[in-house]
Short mmCIF file of C-alpha atoms in Angstrom, two decimals:
data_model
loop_
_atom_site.label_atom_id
_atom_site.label_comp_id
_atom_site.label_asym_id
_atom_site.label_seq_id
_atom_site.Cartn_x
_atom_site.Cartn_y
_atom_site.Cartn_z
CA UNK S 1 -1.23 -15.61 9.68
CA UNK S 2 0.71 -17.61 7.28
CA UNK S 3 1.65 -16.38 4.37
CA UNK S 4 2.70 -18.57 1.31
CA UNK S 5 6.47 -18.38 -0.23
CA UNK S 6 5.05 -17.74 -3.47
CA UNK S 7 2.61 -14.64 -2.90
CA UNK S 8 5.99 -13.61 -0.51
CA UNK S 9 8.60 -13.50 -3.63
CA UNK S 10 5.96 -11.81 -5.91
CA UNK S 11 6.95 -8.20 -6.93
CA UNK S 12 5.01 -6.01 -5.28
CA UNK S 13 2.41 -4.10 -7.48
CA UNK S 14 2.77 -0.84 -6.13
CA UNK S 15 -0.09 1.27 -8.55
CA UNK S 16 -3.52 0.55 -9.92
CA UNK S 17 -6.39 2.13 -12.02
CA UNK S 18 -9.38 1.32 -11.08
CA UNK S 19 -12.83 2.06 -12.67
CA UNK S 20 -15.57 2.10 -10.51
CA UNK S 21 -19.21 2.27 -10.73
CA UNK S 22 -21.81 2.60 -8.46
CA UNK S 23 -24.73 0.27 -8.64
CA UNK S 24 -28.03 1.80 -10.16
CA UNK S 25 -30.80 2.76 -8.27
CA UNK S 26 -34.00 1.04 -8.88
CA UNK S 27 -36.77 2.43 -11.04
CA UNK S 28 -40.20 3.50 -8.98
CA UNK S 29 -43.26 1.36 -9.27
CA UNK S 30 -45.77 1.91 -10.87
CA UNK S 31 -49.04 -0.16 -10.14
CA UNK S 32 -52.42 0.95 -8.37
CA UNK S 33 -54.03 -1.37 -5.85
CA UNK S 34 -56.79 -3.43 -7.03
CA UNK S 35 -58.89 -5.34 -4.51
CA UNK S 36 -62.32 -6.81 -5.29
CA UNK S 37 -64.85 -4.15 -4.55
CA UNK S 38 -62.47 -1.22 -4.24
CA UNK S 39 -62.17 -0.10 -7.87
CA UNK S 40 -60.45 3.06 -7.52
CA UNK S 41 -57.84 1.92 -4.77
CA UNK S 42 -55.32 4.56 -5.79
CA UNK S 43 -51.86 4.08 -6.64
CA UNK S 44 -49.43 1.70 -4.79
CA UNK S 45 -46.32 1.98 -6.50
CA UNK S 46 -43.43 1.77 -4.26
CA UNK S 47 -39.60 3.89 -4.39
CA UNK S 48 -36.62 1.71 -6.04
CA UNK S 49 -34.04 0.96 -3.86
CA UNK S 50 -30.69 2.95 -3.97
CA UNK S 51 -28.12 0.92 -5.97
CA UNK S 52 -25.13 -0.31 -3.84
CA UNK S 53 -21.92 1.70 -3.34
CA UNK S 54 -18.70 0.93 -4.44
CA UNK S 55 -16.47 1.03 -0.90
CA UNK S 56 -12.38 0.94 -0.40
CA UNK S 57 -11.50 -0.88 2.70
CA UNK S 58 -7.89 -1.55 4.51
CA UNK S 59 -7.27 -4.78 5.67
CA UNK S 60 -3.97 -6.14 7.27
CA UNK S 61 -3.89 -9.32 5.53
CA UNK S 62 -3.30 -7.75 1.96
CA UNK S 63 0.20 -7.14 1.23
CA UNK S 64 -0.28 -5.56 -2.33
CA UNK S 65 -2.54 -4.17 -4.93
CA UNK S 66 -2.16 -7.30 -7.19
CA UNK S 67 -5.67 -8.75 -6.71
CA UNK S 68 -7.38 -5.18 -7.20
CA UNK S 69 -8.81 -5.60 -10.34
CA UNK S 70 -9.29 -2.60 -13.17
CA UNK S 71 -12.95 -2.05 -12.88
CA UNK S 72 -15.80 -2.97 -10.57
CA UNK S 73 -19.47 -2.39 -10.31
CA UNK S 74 -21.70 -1.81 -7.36
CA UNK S 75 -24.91 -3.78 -7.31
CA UNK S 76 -28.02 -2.37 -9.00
CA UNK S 77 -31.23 -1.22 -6.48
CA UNK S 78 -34.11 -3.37 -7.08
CA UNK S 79 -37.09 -2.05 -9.01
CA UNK S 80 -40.33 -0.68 -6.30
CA UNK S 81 -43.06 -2.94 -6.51
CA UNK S 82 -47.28 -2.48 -6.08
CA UNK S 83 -48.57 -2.54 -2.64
CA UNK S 84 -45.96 0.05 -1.66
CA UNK S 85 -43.67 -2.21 -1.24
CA UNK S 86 -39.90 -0.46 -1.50
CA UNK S 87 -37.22 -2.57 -4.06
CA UNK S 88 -34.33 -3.54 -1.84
CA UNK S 89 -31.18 -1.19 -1.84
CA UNK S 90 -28.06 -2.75 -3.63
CA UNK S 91 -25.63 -4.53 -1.71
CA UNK S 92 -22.44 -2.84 -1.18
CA UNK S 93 -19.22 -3.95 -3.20
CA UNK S 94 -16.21 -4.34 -0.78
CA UNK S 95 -12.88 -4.01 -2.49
CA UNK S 96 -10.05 -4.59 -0.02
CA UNK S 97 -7.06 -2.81 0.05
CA UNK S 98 -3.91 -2.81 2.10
CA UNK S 99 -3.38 -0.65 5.04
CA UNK S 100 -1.23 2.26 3.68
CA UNK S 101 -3.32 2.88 0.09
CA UNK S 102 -3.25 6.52 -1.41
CA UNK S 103 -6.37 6.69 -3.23
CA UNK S 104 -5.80 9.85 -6.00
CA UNK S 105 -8.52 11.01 -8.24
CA UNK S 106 -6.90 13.46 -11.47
CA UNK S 107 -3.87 13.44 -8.98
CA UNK S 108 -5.24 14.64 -6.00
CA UNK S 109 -5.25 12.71 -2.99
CA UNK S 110 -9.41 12.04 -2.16
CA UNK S 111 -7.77 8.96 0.78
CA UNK S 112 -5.48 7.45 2.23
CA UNK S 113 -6.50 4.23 4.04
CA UNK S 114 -3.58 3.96 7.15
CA UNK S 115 -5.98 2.08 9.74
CA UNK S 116 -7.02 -1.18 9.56
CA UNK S 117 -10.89 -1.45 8.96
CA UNK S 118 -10.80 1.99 7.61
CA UNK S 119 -13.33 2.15 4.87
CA UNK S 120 -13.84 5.29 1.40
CA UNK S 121 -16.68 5.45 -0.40
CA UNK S 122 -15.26 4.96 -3.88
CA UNK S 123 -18.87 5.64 -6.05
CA UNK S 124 -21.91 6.05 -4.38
CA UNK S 125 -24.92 3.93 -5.89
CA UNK S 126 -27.68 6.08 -7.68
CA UNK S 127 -30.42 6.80 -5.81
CA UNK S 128 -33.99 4.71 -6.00
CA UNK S 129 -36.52 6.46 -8.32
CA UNK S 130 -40.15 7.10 -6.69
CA UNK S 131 -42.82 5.50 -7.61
CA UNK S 132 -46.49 6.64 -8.14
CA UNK S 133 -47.34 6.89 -5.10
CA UNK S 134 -45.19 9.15 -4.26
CA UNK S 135 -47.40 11.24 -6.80
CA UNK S 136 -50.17 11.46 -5.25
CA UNK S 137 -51.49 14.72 -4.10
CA UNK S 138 -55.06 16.28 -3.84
CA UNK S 139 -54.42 17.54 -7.01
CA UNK S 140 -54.04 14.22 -8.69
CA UNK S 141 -55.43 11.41 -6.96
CA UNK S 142 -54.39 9.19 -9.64
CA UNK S 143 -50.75 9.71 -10.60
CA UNK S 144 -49.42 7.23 -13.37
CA UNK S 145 -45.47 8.76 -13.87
CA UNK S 146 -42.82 7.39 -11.48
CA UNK S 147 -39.04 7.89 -11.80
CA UNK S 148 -36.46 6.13 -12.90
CA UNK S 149 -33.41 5.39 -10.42
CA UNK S 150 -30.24 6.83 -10.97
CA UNK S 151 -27.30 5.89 -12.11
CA UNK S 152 -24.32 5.49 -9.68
CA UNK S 153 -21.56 7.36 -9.63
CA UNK S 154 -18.33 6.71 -11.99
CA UNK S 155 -15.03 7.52 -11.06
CA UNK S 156 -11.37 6.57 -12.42
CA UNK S 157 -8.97 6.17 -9.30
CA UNK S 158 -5.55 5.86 -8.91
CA UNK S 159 -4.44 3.31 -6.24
CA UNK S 160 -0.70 3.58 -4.69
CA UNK S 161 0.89 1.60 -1.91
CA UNK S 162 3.79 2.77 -0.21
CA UNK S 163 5.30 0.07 0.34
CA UNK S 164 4.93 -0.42 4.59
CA UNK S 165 8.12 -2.33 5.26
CA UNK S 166 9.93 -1.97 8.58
CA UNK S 167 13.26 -1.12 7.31
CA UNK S 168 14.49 0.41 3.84
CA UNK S 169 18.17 -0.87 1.87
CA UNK S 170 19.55 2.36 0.47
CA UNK S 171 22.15 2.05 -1.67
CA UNK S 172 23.36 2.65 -5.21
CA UNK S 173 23.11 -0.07 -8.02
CA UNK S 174 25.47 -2.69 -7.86
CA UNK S 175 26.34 -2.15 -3.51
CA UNK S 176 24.76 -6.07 -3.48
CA UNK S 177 20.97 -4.91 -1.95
CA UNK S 178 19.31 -7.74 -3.42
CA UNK S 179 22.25 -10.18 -2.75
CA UNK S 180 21.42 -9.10 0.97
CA UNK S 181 17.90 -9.66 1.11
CA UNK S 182 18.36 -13.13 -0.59
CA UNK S 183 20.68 -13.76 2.12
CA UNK S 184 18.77 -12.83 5.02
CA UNK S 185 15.14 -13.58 3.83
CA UNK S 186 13.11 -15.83 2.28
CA UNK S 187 12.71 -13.35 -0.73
CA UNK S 188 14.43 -14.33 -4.15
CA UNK S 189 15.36 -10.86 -5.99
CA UNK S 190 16.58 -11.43 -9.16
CA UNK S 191 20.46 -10.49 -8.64
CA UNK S 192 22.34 -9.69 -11.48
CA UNK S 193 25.78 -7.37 -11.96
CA UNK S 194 24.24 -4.49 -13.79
CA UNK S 195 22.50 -1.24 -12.59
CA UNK S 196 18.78 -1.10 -12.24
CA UNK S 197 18.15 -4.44 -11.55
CA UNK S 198 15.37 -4.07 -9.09
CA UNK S 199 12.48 -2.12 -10.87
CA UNK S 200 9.88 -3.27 -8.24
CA UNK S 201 10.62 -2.82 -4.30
CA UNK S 202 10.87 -6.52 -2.99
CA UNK S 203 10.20 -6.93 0.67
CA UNK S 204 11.90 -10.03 2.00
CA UNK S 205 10.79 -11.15 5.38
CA UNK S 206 13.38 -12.50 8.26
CA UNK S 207 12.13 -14.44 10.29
CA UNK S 208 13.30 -14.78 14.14
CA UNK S 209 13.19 -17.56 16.46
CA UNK S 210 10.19 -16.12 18.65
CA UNK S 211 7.83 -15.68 14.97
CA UNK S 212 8.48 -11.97 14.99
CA UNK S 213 8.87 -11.09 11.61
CA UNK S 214 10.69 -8.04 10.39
CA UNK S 215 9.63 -6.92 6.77
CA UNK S 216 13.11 -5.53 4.70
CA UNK S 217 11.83 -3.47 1.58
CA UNK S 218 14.84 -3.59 -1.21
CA UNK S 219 13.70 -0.37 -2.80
CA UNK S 220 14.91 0.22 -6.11
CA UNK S 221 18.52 1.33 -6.75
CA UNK S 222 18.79 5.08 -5.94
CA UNK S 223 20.95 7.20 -8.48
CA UNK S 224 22.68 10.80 -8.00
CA UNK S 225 19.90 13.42 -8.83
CA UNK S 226 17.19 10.68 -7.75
CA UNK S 227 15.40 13.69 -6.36
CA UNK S 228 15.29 15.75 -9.10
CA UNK S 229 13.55 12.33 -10.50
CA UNK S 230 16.47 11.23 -12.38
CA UNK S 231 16.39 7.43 -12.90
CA UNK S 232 13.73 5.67 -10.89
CA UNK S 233 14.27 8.75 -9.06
CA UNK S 234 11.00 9.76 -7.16
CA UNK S 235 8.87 6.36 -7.43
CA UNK S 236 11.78 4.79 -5.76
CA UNK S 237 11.60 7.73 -3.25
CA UNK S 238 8.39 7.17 -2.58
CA UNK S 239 8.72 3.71 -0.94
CA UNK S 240 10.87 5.06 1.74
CA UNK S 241 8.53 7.32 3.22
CA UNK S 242 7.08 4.91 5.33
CA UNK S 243 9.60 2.62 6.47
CA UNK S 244 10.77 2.84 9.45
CA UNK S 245 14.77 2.29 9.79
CA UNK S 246 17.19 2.65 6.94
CA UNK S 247 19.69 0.21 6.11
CA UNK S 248 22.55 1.31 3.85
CA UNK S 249 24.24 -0.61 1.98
CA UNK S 250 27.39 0.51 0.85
CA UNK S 251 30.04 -1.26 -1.91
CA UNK S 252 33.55 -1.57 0.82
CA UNK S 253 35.85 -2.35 -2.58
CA UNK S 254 35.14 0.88 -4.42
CA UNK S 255 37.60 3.86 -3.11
CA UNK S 256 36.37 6.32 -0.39
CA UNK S 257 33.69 4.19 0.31
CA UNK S 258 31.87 6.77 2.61
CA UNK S 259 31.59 9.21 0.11
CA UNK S 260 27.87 6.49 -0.71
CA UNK S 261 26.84 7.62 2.50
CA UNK S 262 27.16 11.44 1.94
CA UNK S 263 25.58 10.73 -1.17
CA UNK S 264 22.66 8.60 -0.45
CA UNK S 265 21.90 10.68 2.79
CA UNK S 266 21.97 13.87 0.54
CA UNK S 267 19.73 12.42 -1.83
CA UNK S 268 16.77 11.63 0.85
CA UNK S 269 17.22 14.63 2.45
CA UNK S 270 16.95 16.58 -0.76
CA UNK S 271 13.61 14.33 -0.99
CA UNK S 272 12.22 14.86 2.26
CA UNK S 273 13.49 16.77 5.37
CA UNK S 274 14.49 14.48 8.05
CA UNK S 275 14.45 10.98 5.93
CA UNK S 276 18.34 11.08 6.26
CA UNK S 277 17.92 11.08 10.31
CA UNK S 278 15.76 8.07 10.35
CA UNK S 279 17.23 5.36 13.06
CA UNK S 280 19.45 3.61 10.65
CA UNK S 281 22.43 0.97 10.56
CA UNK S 282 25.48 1.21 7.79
CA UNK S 283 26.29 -1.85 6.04
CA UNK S 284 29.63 -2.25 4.88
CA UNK S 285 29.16 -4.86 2.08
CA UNK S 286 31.88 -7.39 0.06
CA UNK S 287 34.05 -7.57 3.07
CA UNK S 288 35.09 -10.93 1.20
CA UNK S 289 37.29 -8.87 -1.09
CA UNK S 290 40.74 -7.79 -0.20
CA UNK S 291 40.28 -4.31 -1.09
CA UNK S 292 37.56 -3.99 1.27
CA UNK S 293 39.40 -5.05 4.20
CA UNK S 294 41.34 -2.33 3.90
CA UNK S 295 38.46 0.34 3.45
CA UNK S 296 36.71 -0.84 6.53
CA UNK S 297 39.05 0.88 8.83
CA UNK S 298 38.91 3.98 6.90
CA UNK S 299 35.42 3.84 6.22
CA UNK S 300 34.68 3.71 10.45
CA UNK S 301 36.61 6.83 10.99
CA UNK S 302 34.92 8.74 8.86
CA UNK S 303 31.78 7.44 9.48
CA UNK S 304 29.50 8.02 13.40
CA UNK S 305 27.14 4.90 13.08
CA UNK S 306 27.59 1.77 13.61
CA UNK S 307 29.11 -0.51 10.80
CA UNK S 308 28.59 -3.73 9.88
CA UNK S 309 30.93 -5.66 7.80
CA UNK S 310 29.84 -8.19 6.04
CA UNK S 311 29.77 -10.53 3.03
CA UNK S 312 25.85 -10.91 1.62
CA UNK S 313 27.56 -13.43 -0.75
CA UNK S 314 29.70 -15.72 1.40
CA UNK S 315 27.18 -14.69 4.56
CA UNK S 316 29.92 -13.76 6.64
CA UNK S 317 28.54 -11.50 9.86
CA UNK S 318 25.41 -11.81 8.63
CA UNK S 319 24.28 -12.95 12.34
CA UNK S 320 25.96 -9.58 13.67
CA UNK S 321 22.64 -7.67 10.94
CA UNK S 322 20.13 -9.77 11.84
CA UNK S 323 20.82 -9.19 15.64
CA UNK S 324 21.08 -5.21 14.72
CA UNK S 325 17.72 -5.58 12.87
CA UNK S 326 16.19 -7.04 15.44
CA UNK S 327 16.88 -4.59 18.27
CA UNK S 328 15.92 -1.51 15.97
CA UNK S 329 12.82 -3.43 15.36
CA UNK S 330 12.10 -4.00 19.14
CA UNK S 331 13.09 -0.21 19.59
CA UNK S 332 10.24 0.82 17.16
CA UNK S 333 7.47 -1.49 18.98
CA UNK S 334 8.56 -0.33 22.40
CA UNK S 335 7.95 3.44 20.63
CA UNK S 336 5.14 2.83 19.39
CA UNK S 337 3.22 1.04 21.96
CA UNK S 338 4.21 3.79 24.36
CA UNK S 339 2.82 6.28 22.17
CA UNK S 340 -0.61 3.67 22.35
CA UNK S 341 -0.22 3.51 18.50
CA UNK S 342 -0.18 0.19 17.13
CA UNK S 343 3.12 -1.04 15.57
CA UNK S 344 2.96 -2.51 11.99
CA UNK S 345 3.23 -6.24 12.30
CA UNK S 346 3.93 -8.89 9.78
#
């Protein structure tokens, strides 16, 4: 399944509105059957058909909610016709959606679409109206009213993605996230020396030798308080939830470097219980500067994982991450598979 450069660097469009409208059922006939010598044939009309729903479905291949568009309409029942014969039932209107959508309705959560295939019935279409012969009784032998059909259903949902990358960069503005991902995908973040530069998460891809490809959400720059929903605070929290490692990404030149870690770990804990405990790697980033080199012993002693040194913009050790990546990704198929689930793939 390739997948183009361009639709790989786009930001991802994590929300949507979406209007949608189920089609219209089809009006009843309304006709009575006329032969040569029968005059009074009775009536014939047939039912509408029901108009078409409007359905959600998951599919693997989409990567984000950018081709959902604001509105759609399901297709309209056909009208009953003489002879009894039944209008045809609308079609149904397929929008997909990628594996991992929340559907909300007034904030509520009405789905959420985490199988592949996995279908919600986002309007239902109106139902057919009856014609006149559905009328008929021994009361009235010669009905002439029929029904129209109804209108479908309309709704306003709110579409989210969480974004399903395998592995999460945590880190505060400015510890060189997006520098990273440039360096070890084929993702271009725009990279700039200011805080908040990443509004959207960006998942860069890294590619290994065998086509396995790990997915690396850059989610956007956590801040102090980020669960009380200070800064991006939430919306960036949000995106974690699903990943499945944590990489974070810590600036080595700033003093006490580990106090970052205490931080951002206290931060998605304070989000969600047990985020913080996620199968992670730290990254000790700007090794290239001389200040860092001597953190880095510091920063090992006070911290129990494993660091990795390294330079995202000179690309020293980067081989050392990619090799780490790797075997936390091979960990998480492994798990998976042995639990029969089936591991998200790229």
């Amino acid at each position: 399944r390739a997948i183009s450069e361009r639709q790989l660097t786009r930001y991802f469009v994590d929300q949507r509105k979406v209007r949608v409208v189920g089609g219209q059922g089809g009006g009843g006939g309304h006709s009575f059957h006329s032969e040569p010598r029968k005059v009074f044939g009775g009536p014939d009309g047939g039912n509408g058909g029901d108009g078409g729903h409007v359905i959600f479905k998951a599919d693997q291949q989409m990567k984000s909610l950018s081709s959902v568009f604001p509105f759609y309409q399901g297709f309209h029942g056909e009208r009953g016709g003489s002879k009894n014969c039944y209008g045809a039932n609308g079609a149904h209107m397929y929008v997909k959606v990628p594996v991992g959508t929340l559907v909300k309705e007034d904030g509520k959560v009405v789905a959420d679409l985490t199988e592949h295939g996995e279908e919600y019935i986002a309007a239902h279409g109106g139902a057919g109206g009856k014609g006149n012969r559905f009328f008929l009784s021994n009361e009235n032998r010669a009905p002439t009213f029929f029904t129209p059909g109804e209108p479908g259903q309309e709704r306003v949902l709110h579409l989210e993605l969480k974004t399903t990358a395998h592995a999460g960069l945590v880190g505060f503005p400015n510890a060189g996230k997006s520098s990273l991902l440039r360096a070890i995908s084929r993702a271009k973040p725009a990279v700039a020396a200011y805080p908040f530069t990443t509004l959207n998460p960006h998942v860069g891809i890294v590619h290994y030798q065998d086509y396995e490809q790990v997915a690396v959400a850059d989610i956007p720059g956590l801040i102090k308080g980020a669960h009380q929903n200070r800064g991006l605070g939430t919306a960036f929290l949000k995106h974690i939830e699903r990943c499945r490692f944590l990489l974070y990404v810590l600036d080595l030149s700033v003093p006490q470097p580990w106090l970052q870690l205490q931080d951002l770990k206290c931060e998605l804990e304070a989000y969600e219980k047990g985020l913080s405990e996620r199968p992670c790697v730290v990254i000790g980033n700007k090794i290239d500067l001389a200040q860092s080199r001597i953190n880095l012993p510091l920063l090992r002693e006070q911290v129990a994982a494993r660091v990795i040194a390294l330079s995202a913009l000179t690309g020293h050790n980067l081989e050392e991450l990619l090799l780490h990546l790797r075997e936390l990704y091979d960990t998480y198929v492994k798990a998976e598979q042995s639990q029969g689930q089936s591991p998200v793939k790229w």
